[in-house]
CSV table of C-alpha atoms and ligand atoms in Angstrom, one decimal:
chain,number,residue,atom,x,y,z
P,1,MET,CA,63.4,140.1,195.5
P,2,SER,CA,65.5,139.7,198.8
P,3,ARG,CA,69.2,139.5,199.3
P,4,ALA,CA,71.3,138.8,202.6
P,5,LYS,CA,72.9,142.4,203.4
P,6,ILE,CA,75.9,144.1,205.2
P,7,CYS,CA,74.6,146.3,207.1
P,8,GLY,CA,77.8,146.8,209.8
P,9,THR,CA,81.3,146.3,209.4
P,10,GLY,CA,84.1,146.2,212.3
P,11,SER,CA,87.6,144.9,212.3
P,12,CYS,CA,90.7,144.8,215.2
P,13,LEU,CA,94.5,144.4,215.1
P,14,PRO,CA,96.3,144.2,218.0
P,15,ALA,CA,98.7,146.9,218.7
P,16,GLY,CA,101.9,145.0,218.7
P,17,ARG,CA,103.7,145.7,214.7
P,18,VAL,CA,106.7,143.9,213.2
P,19,THR,CA,108.2,146.2,210.4
P,20,ASN,CA,110.4,144.5,207.5
P,21,GLN,CA,114.0,146.0,209.7
P,22,ASP,CA,112.8,144.0,212.6
P,23,LEU,CA,112.5,140.4,211.4
P,24,THR,CA,116.0,141.0,209.9
P,25,LYS,CA,117.1,140.8,213.5
P,26,TRP,CA,115.9,137.1,213.1
P,27,VAL,CA,116.3,135.5,210.1
P,28,ASP,CA,118.4,136.9,206.6
P,29,THR,CA,116.3,138.8,204.6
P,30,SER,CA,115.9,142.4,204.2
P,31,ASP,CA,113.2,145.2,203.7
P,32,GLU,CA,114.5,145.4,200.1
P,33,TRP,CA,113.5,141.7,199.3
P,34,ILE,CA,110.4,141.7,201.1
P,35,THR,CA,108.6,144.9,199.8
P,36,THR,CA,109.6,143.9,196.3
P,37,ARG,CA,108.6,140.0,196.5
P,38,THR,CA,105.4,140.1,198.6
P,39,GLY,CA,104.6,144.1,198.9
P,40,ILE,CA,104.6,144.0,203.0
P,41,LYS,CA,106.2,146.4,205.4
P,42,THR,CA,104.4,145.5,208.8
P,43,ARG,CA,102.5,143.3,210.4
P,44,HIS,CA,100.3,143.2,213.4
P,45,VAL,CA,101.2,139.9,216.3
P,46,ALA,CA,98.9,139.8,218.5
P,47,VAL,CA,100.3,138.7,222.9
P,48,LYS,CA,98.2,137.4,225.6
P,49,GLY,CA,94.9,138.7,225.3
P,50,GLU,CA,94.6,139.0,222.2
P,51,GLU,CA,93.6,136.0,221.6
P,52,THR,CA,91.9,135.1,217.8
P,53,SER,CA,88.2,135.2,220.2
P,54,ARG,CA,89.4,137.9,221.3
P,55,LEU,CA,89.8,139.9,218.2
P,56,ALA,CA,87.1,138.1,216.6
P,57,ALA,CA,85.0,140.2,219.5
P,58,ASP,CA,86.5,143.8,219.6
P,59,ALA,CA,85.4,143.6,215.7
P,60,ALA,CA,82.2,142.0,216.4
P,61,ARG,CA,81.3,145.0,218.5
P,62,GLN,CA,82.3,147.4,215.9
P,63,ALA,CA,80.2,146.1,213.2
P,64,LEU,CA,77.0,145.9,216.2
P,65,LYS,CA,77.5,149.7,216.4
P,66,MET,CA,77.5,150.7,213.4
P,67,THR,CA,74.2,148.6,213.4
P,68,GLY,CA,72.9,149.9,216.4
P,69,MET,CA,72.1,146.1,217.1
P,70,GLN,CA,72.4,144.2,220.2
P,71,ALA,CA,74.0,140.9,220.6
P,72,GLU,CA,70.8,139.9,221.4
P,73,ASP,CA,69.8,140.2,218.2
P,74,LEU,CA,72.3,138.1,216.8
P,75,ASN,CA,70.6,134.6,215.4
P,76,ILE,CA,73.8,132.8,214.1
P,77,ILE,CA,77.4,133.8,214.4
P,78,ILE,CA,79.9,132.7,211.9
P,79,VAL,CA,83.7,132.7,212.6
P,80,ALA,CA,86.0,131.6,210.0
P,81,THR,CA,89.7,130.7,211.6
P,82,ILE,CA,92.3,127.7,211.5
P,83,THR,CA,93.8,129.3,214.3
P,84,PRO,CA,91.3,129.6,217.1
P,85,ASP,CA,91.9,130.1,220.7
P,86,MET,CA,90.7,125.7,221.0
P,87,THR,CA,90.0,122.6,218.8
P,88,MET,CA,87.1,122.6,221.2
P,89,PRO,CA,85.0,124.4,221.6
P,90,SER,CA,85.5,126.5,218.5
P,91,CYS,CA,86.1,129.9,217.8
P,92,ALA,CA,82.3,130.9,217.9
P,93,CYS,CA,81.0,129.5,221.1
P,94,LEU,CA,83.7,131.5,222.7
P,95,VAL,CA,82.5,134.6,221.1
P,96,GLN,CA,79.1,133.8,221.1
P,97,GLN,CA,80.4,134.3,225.2
P,98,GLU,CA,82.4,137.4,224.7
P,99,LEU,CA,79.3,139.0,223.2
P,100,GLY,CA,76.4,137.5,225.3
P,101,ALA,CA,75.4,136.7,222.2
P,102,LEU,CA,72.7,134.4,223.7
P,103,ASN,CA,69.8,134.2,221.0
P,104,ALA,CA,72.5,132.9,218.7
P,105,PHE,CA,74.2,129.3,217.9
P,106,ALA,CA,77.4,129.8,216.7
P,107,PHE,CA,80.5,127.9,214.8
P,108,ASP,CA,83.8,128.7,213.1
P,109,VAL,CA,84.7,127.0,209.4
P,110,ASN,CA,87.6,126.1,208.7
P,111,ALA,CA,88.5,126.9,204.6
P,112,ALA,CA,91.5,128.5,205.9
P,113,CYS,CA,92.5,132.8,204.1
P,114,SER,CA,89.5,131.2,201.8
P,115,GLY,CA,87.1,130.9,205.3
P,116,PHE,CA,85.4,134.2,205.5
P,117,VAL,CA,84.2,134.0,201.7
P,118,TYR,CA,82.6,131.1,202.4
P,119,GLY,CA,81.8,131.9,205.7
P,120,LEU,CA,79.2,134.4,203.4
P,121,ASP,CA,77.6,132.2,201.7
P,122,VAL,CA,76.6,129.8,204.2
P,123,ALA,CA,74.9,133.3,206.2
P,124,GLU,CA,73.6,134.2,202.4
P,125,LYS,CA,72.1,130.9,202.6
P,126,TYR,CA,70.4,131.1,205.7
P,127,ILE,CA,68.8,134.3,205.4
P,128,ASN,CA,67.6,132.7,201.6
P,129,SER,CA,65.8,130.8,203.7
P,130,ASN,CA,64.3,133.2,206.6
P,131,PRO,CA,65.3,136.9,205.5
P,132,CYS,CA,64.6,137.8,209.5
P,133,LEU,CA,68.4,136.4,210.3
P,134,ASN,CA,71.1,138.8,212.2
P,135,ILE,CA,74.0,136.6,211.3
P,136,LEU,CA,77.4,138.1,212.3
P,137,VAL,CA,80.5,136.6,210.0
P,138,ILE,CA,84.2,137.2,211.2
P,139,GLY,CA,87.2,136.0,209.8
P,140,ALA,CA,89.9,136.2,212.3
P,141,GLU,CA,93.2,135.0,212.9
P,142,THR,CA,96.3,134.6,214.9
P,143,LEU,CA,99.0,133.1,212.6
P,144,SER,CA,101.6,134.7,214.3
P,145,GLY,CA,100.9,131.8,216.3
P,146,ARG,CA,102.0,128.9,214.5
P,147,THR,CA,104.6,130.7,212.5
P,148,ASN,CA,108.4,129.2,212.8
P,149,TRP,CA,109.8,132.5,213.2
P,150,LYS,CA,113.0,130.5,211.6
P,151,ASP,CA,111.7,130.9,208.5
P,152,ARG,CA,112.3,133.1,206.2
P,153,ASN,CA,109.7,131.6,204.1
P,154,THR,CA,107.0,131.8,205.6
P,155,CYS,CA,107.9,134.1,208.9
P,156,VAL,CA,107.9,137.3,206.7
P,157,LEU,CA,104.6,136.4,205.7
P,158,PHE,CA,101.6,136.4,208.2
P,159,GLY,CA,100.1,139.2,210.2
P,160,ASP,CA,97.2,138.6,213.1
P,161,GLY,CA,94.1,140.6,212.5
P,162,ALA,CA,90.2,140.5,212.7
P,163,GLY,CA,87.6,141.2,210.9
P,164,ALA,CA,83.4,141.4,211.3
P,165,CYS,CA,80.5,141.8,208.8
P,166,ILE,CA,76.7,141.6,210.5
P,167,LEU,CA,74.3,140.4,207.4
P,168,THR,CA,70.7,140.5,206.8
P,169,GLY,CA,68.0,140.2,203.9
P,170,GLU,CA,66.2,143.0,202.1
P,171,GLU,CA,63.9,143.9,199.7
P,172,SER,CA,66.1,146.4,197.3
P,173,GLY,CA,68.7,143.7,195.8
P,174,ARG,CA,71.2,145.4,197.8
P,175,GLY,CA,73.4,142.1,199.1
P,176,ILE,CA,74.8,139.0,197.8
P,177,VAL,CA,74.5,138.8,194.0
P,178,ALA,CA,76.4,135.7,193.2
P,179,SER,CA,79.2,133.5,194.8
P,180,LYS,CA,81.6,130.7,193.2
P,181,LEU,CA,83.4,128.3,195.5
P,182,TYR,CA,86.2,125.8,194.6
P,183,SER,CA,88.4,123.2,196.9
P,184,ASP,CA,90.6,121.0,195.6
P,185,GLY,CA,92.2,118.5,198.1
P,186,ARG,CA,94.7,117.0,195.4
P,187,LEU,CA,96.9,120.2,196.8
P,188,PHE,CA,97.0,119.9,200.6
P,189,ASN,CA,100.4,119.4,200.6
P,190,LEU,CA,101.9,122.7,199.2
P,191,LEU,CA,100.3,125.0,201.8
P,192,LYS,CA,99.5,123.5,205.2
P,193,MET,CA,99.7,123.3,208.6
P,194,ALA,CA,99.2,119.6,210.9
P,195,GLY,CA,98.5,121.5,214.1
P,196,ALA,CA,98.8,118.4,217.7
P,197,PRO,CA,99.9,115.1,215.9
P,198,SER,CA,96.3,112.4,216.7
P,199,MET,CA,97.2,110.9,220.6
P,200,ASN,CA,95.8,107.1,219.3
P,201,ALA,CA,98.9,105.1,216.9
P,202,GLU,CA,97.1,104.2,214.3
P,203,LEU,CA,95.6,107.2,213.2
P,204,ALA,CA,98.6,109.6,213.4
P,205,ARG,CA,99.6,110.8,210.3
P,206,ASP,CA,104.0,109.4,209.2
P,207,ASP,CA,103.6,112.3,207.4
P,208,HIS,CA,103.0,114.8,210.6
P,209,ASP,CA,105.8,117.0,210.0
P,210,GLY,CA,104.9,119.7,213.1
P,211,SER,CA,102.5,122.4,213.9
P,212,TYR,CA,104.4,125.3,211.7
P,213,ILE,CA,102.4,126.9,208.8
P,214,LYS,CA,104.2,125.7,205.4
P,215,MET,CA,104.3,126.5,202.0
P,216,ALA,CA,105.3,125.8,198.4
P,217,GLY,CA,105.4,129.6,197.7
P,218,ARG,CA,106.2,129.2,194.2
P,219,ASP,CA,103.3,127.1,193.4
P,220,VAL,CA,101.0,128.3,195.6
P,221,PHE,CA,101.8,131.9,193.6
P,222,LYS,CA,100.6,130.4,190.7
P,223,TYR,CA,97.3,128.4,191.6
P,224,ALA,CA,96.3,131.9,193.6
P,225,VAL,CA,96.1,133.7,190.1
P,226,ARG,CA,95.2,131.3,187.8
P,227,CYS,CA,92.3,130.1,189.9
P,228,MET,CA,91.1,133.3,191.2
P,229,GLU,CA,91.0,134.6,187.5
P,230,LYS,CA,88.8,131.5,186.9
P,231,ALA,CA,86.9,132.0,189.7
P,232,VAL,CA,85.5,135.9,189.4
P,233,ALA,CA,84.8,134.6,184.8
P,234,ALA,CA,82.1,132.2,186.8
P,235,VAL,CA,81.0,134.0,189.2
P,236,LEU,CA,80.5,137.0,186.7
P,237,THR,CA,79.3,135.3,184.4
P,238,ASN,CA,76.4,134.0,187.2
P,239,ALA,CA,76.4,137.2,188.1
P,240,ALA,CA,75.6,138.6,184.8
P,241,VAL,CA,77.7,141.3,185.9
P,242,ASP,CA,81.0,142.7,182.8
P,243,ILE,CA,83.7,143.4,185.1
P,244,GLU,CA,84.1,147.2,184.1
P,245,GLU,CA,80.9,147.5,186.4
P,246,ILE,CA,82.7,146.1,189.2
P,247,LYS,CA,83.5,149.1,191.3
P,248,LEU,CA,86.4,147.4,193.7
P,249,LEU,CA,87.5,144.9,193.8
P,250,ILE,CA,88.2,143.7,197.8
P,251,PRO,CA,90.6,140.4,197.0
P,252,HIS,CA,92.0,138.3,199.5
P,253,GLN,CA,95.6,140.5,200.5
P,254,ALA,CA,98.5,137.7,200.7
P,255,ASN,CA,101.5,139.6,197.9
P,256,ILE,CA,100.8,142.6,195.1
P,257,ARG,CA,102.8,140.8,193.0
P,258,ILE,CA,100.0,138.1,193.0
P,259,LEU,CA,97.3,141.3,193.2
P,260,LYS,CA,98.9,143.1,189.7
P,261,SER,CA,99.1,139.8,188.1
P,262,LEU,CA,95.3,139.4,188.5
P,263,ALA,CA,94.4,143.2,187.6
P,264,ASP,CA,95.5,141.9,184.3
P,265,HIS,CA,95.0,138.5,183.9
P,266,LEU,CA,91.2,139.7,184.8
P,267,GLY,CA,91.1,143.2,182.9
P,268,ILE,CA,90.3,145.7,186.0
P,269,ASP,CA,91.8,148.6,186.8
P,270,TYR,CA,94.6,148.3,189.1
P,271,GLU,CA,93.5,151.5,191.0
P,272,LYS,CA,90.1,149.3,191.3
P,273,ILE,CA,91.7,146.5,193.4
P,274,TYR,CA,91.5,147.1,196.8
P,275,ILE,CA,95.2,146.1,199.0
P,276,ASN,CA,96.2,147.2,202.1
P,277,LEU,CA,98.5,144.4,202.8
P,278,GLN,CA,101.6,146.2,203.2
P,279,LYS,CA,100.4,147.2,207.0
P,280,TYR,CA,98.7,143.3,207.7
P,281,GLY,CA,100.7,141.4,206.2
P,282,ASN,CA,98.1,138.5,205.2
P,283,THR,CA,95.9,137.6,208.1
P,284,SER,CA,94.1,134.4,206.2
P,285,ALA,CA,90.9,135.0,206.7
P,286,ALA,CA,90.5,137.8,208.1
P,287,SER,CA,92.0,139.8,205.2
P,288,ILE,CA,89.1,140.6,203.0
P,289,PRO,CA,86.9,140.7,206.1
P,290,ILE,CA,89.1,143.8,207.8
P,291,ALA,CA,89.9,145.1,203.8
P,292,LEU,CA,86.2,145.2,203.9
P,293,ASP,CA,85.8,147.3,207.1
P,294,GLU,CA,88.9,150.1,205.8
P,295,ALA,CA,86.8,150.9,202.9
P,296,ASN,CA,83.5,151.5,204.1
P,297,ARG,CA,85.0,153.0,206.9
P,298,GLU,CA,87.0,155.0,204.6
P,299,GLY,CA,83.7,155.7,202.4
P,300,ARG,CA,85.2,153.6,199.2
P,301,LEU,CA,82.3,151.6,199.3
P,302,VAL,CA,78.6,153.1,197.8
P,303,LYS,CA,75.1,152.8,198.1
P,304,ASN,CA,74.1,150.2,195.1
P,305,ASP,CA,77.7,150.0,193.9
P,306,LEU,CA,78.6,146.2,192.7
P,307,LEU,CA,81.7,144.6,195.0
P,308,LEU,CA,83.8,141.4,193.4
P,309,LEU,CA,85.7,139.2,196.4
P,310,CYS,CA,87.8,136.5,195.9
P,311,CYS,CA,90.0,134.2,197.0
P,312,PHE,CA,92.7,131.8,197.6
P,313,GLY,CA,94.4,129.0,200.6
P,314,GLY,CA,95.1,126.2,201.7
P,315,GLY,CA,92.8,123.5,200.7
P,316,PHE,CA,93.3,124.3,197.8
P,317,THR,CA,90.5,126.7,198.4
P,318,TRP,CA,89.6,129.4,196.4
P,319,GLY,CA,85.4,131.3,194.7
P,320,ALA,CA,84.6,134.9,194.5
P,321,MET,CA,81.5,136.5,195.8
P,322,VAL,CA,79.3,139.7,193.3
P,323,LEU,CA,77.9,142.1,196.1
P,324,ARG,CA,75.6,145.4,195.8
P,325,TRP,CA,76.7,147.2,198.2
N,1,LIG,O1,96.7,133.0,201.8
N,1,LIG,C1,97.5,131.9,201.2
N,1,LIG,C2,97.9,132.5,200.1
N,1,LIG,N1,99.0,132.5,199.6
N,1,LIG,C3,99.7,133.1,199.2
N,1,LIG,O2,99.2,132.8,197.7
N,1,LIG,C4,101.7,132.8,198.4
N,1,LIG,C5,101.9,133.0,197.7
N,1,LIG,N2,103.2,132.8,196.9
N,1,LIG,C6,103.7,134.0,197.2
N,1,LIG,O3,104.0,135.1,197.4
N,1,LIG,C7,105.9,133.9,197.0
N,1,LIG,O4,105.8,132.6,196.6
N,1,LIG,C8,106.5,134.1,198.4
N,1,LIG,C9,106.9,134.9,198.6
N,1,LIG,C10,106.5,133.1,199.6
N,1,LIG,C11,108.2,134.2,198.3
N,1,LIG,O5,108.4,134.8,196.5
N,1,LIG,P1,109.0,134.7,195.6
N,1,LIG,O6,109.2,135.1,194.7
N,1,LIG,O7,107.9,132.6,194.9
N,1,LIG,O8,110.6,133.3,195.6
N,1,LIG,P2,111.2,132.3,196.5
N,1,LIG,O9,110.6,131.2,196.7
N,1,LIG,O10,111.4,131.7,194.4
N,1,LIG,O11,112.0,132.3,196.8
N,1,LIG,C12,113.4,133.1,195.9
N,1,LIG,C13,114.3,132.9,196.6
N,1,LIG,C14,115.1,131.9,196.9
N,1,LIG,O12,116.4,132.3,197.1
N,1,LIG,P3,117.3,131.4,196.1
N,1,LIG,O13,117.1,129.5,196.0
N,1,LIG,O14,116.9,131.8,194.9
N,1,LIG,O15,119.0,130.9,196.5
N,1,LIG,C15,114.9,132.5,198.3
N,1,LIG,O16,115.7,131.1,199.6
N,1,LIG,O17,114.1,134.4,197.6
N,1,LIG,C16,114.8,133.1,199.1
N,1,LIG,N3,114.0,133.7,199.6
N,1,LIG,C17,114.2,134.8,200.2
N,1,LIG,N4,115.8,136.1,200.8
N,1,LIG,C18,114.9,136.8,202.0
N,1,LIG,C19,113.2,133.4,200.2
N,1,LIG,N5,112.2,133.7,201.1
N,1,LIG,C20,113.0,135.2,201.2
N,1,LIG,C21,113.5,136.1,202.7
N,1,LIG,N6,114.4,137.3,202.7
N,1,LIG,N7,112.2,136.4,203.5
């Protein structure tokens, strides 16, 4: 049976880091508050020359290196991001030109923090129709550029970075086993980033309140736990897999308390959850692929092991995926 299998991973973090201590100089916060409420200690912040497309391309180069493929071997490039360098062209097209991947077509996916899992799901559909395709899926963000550094409710949470993987068809049964995606646009107001207002007065939104990311944290927290729990239950049923069979859960990295609560609700050993948010904060669509690449390079992903991904983000969007590594 042919499945869409991840054959290489990569990641890229900007050089600059902002510690919790640094943040205390700009907003009324403390290392103690940030650490106990979120688990985050530092986050990477990009500067000029480290735009989303550059981070994405660097992560992609690492993934290509791991597979031994050349950029010309890629057929499709999918970038999950809510912080593209420009509205048009897509970040994926900029990555294509950075890599010289001239045999590919490229497009972005916007599903906020869930974008990478959405991207994998789209890639799987293409590979199901043609297992010979090589598809690059990237999650990349520079949310530092859309963060209000005077708002302590949000500025302590986010970080920049990119993670990438390359998928191709494989007959061995390894690869994506099942996925389950959801969204609920009725809840859009709880987590949003409005962007530029329309220049057409007829189309301009009355409730446009600036370009910064805005979040009703407490509400988002509750939905995140509930939604990811349900998505995981559904995808495990679809995959005919018990939670005990999962060797590693790589969740979206937003808050350590969300992950602890999720572990309790799912009945999964906390040690089976891959956590790196202390180093990177919430990198939105980049968080799962960065964690995937780290876990891969640390040797935590063992051939034929069952992995679980789960995500939650603005939209709301959420979902879960089971993979046989
Ligand atoms: O990636 C997409 C998904 N995103 C998420 O999953 C994030 C979900 N939400 C969260 O992670 C948490 O809700 C936060 C970390 C954002 C906030 O934690 P919380 O425990 O829900 O705190 P809160 O918003 O209820 O605020 C508690 C108190 C408030 O003070 P009062 O009103 O009790 O006096 C806040 O003003 O903490 C205050 N506060 C802070 N204090 C120090 C909020 N931010 C800070 C801060 N430093 N940075």
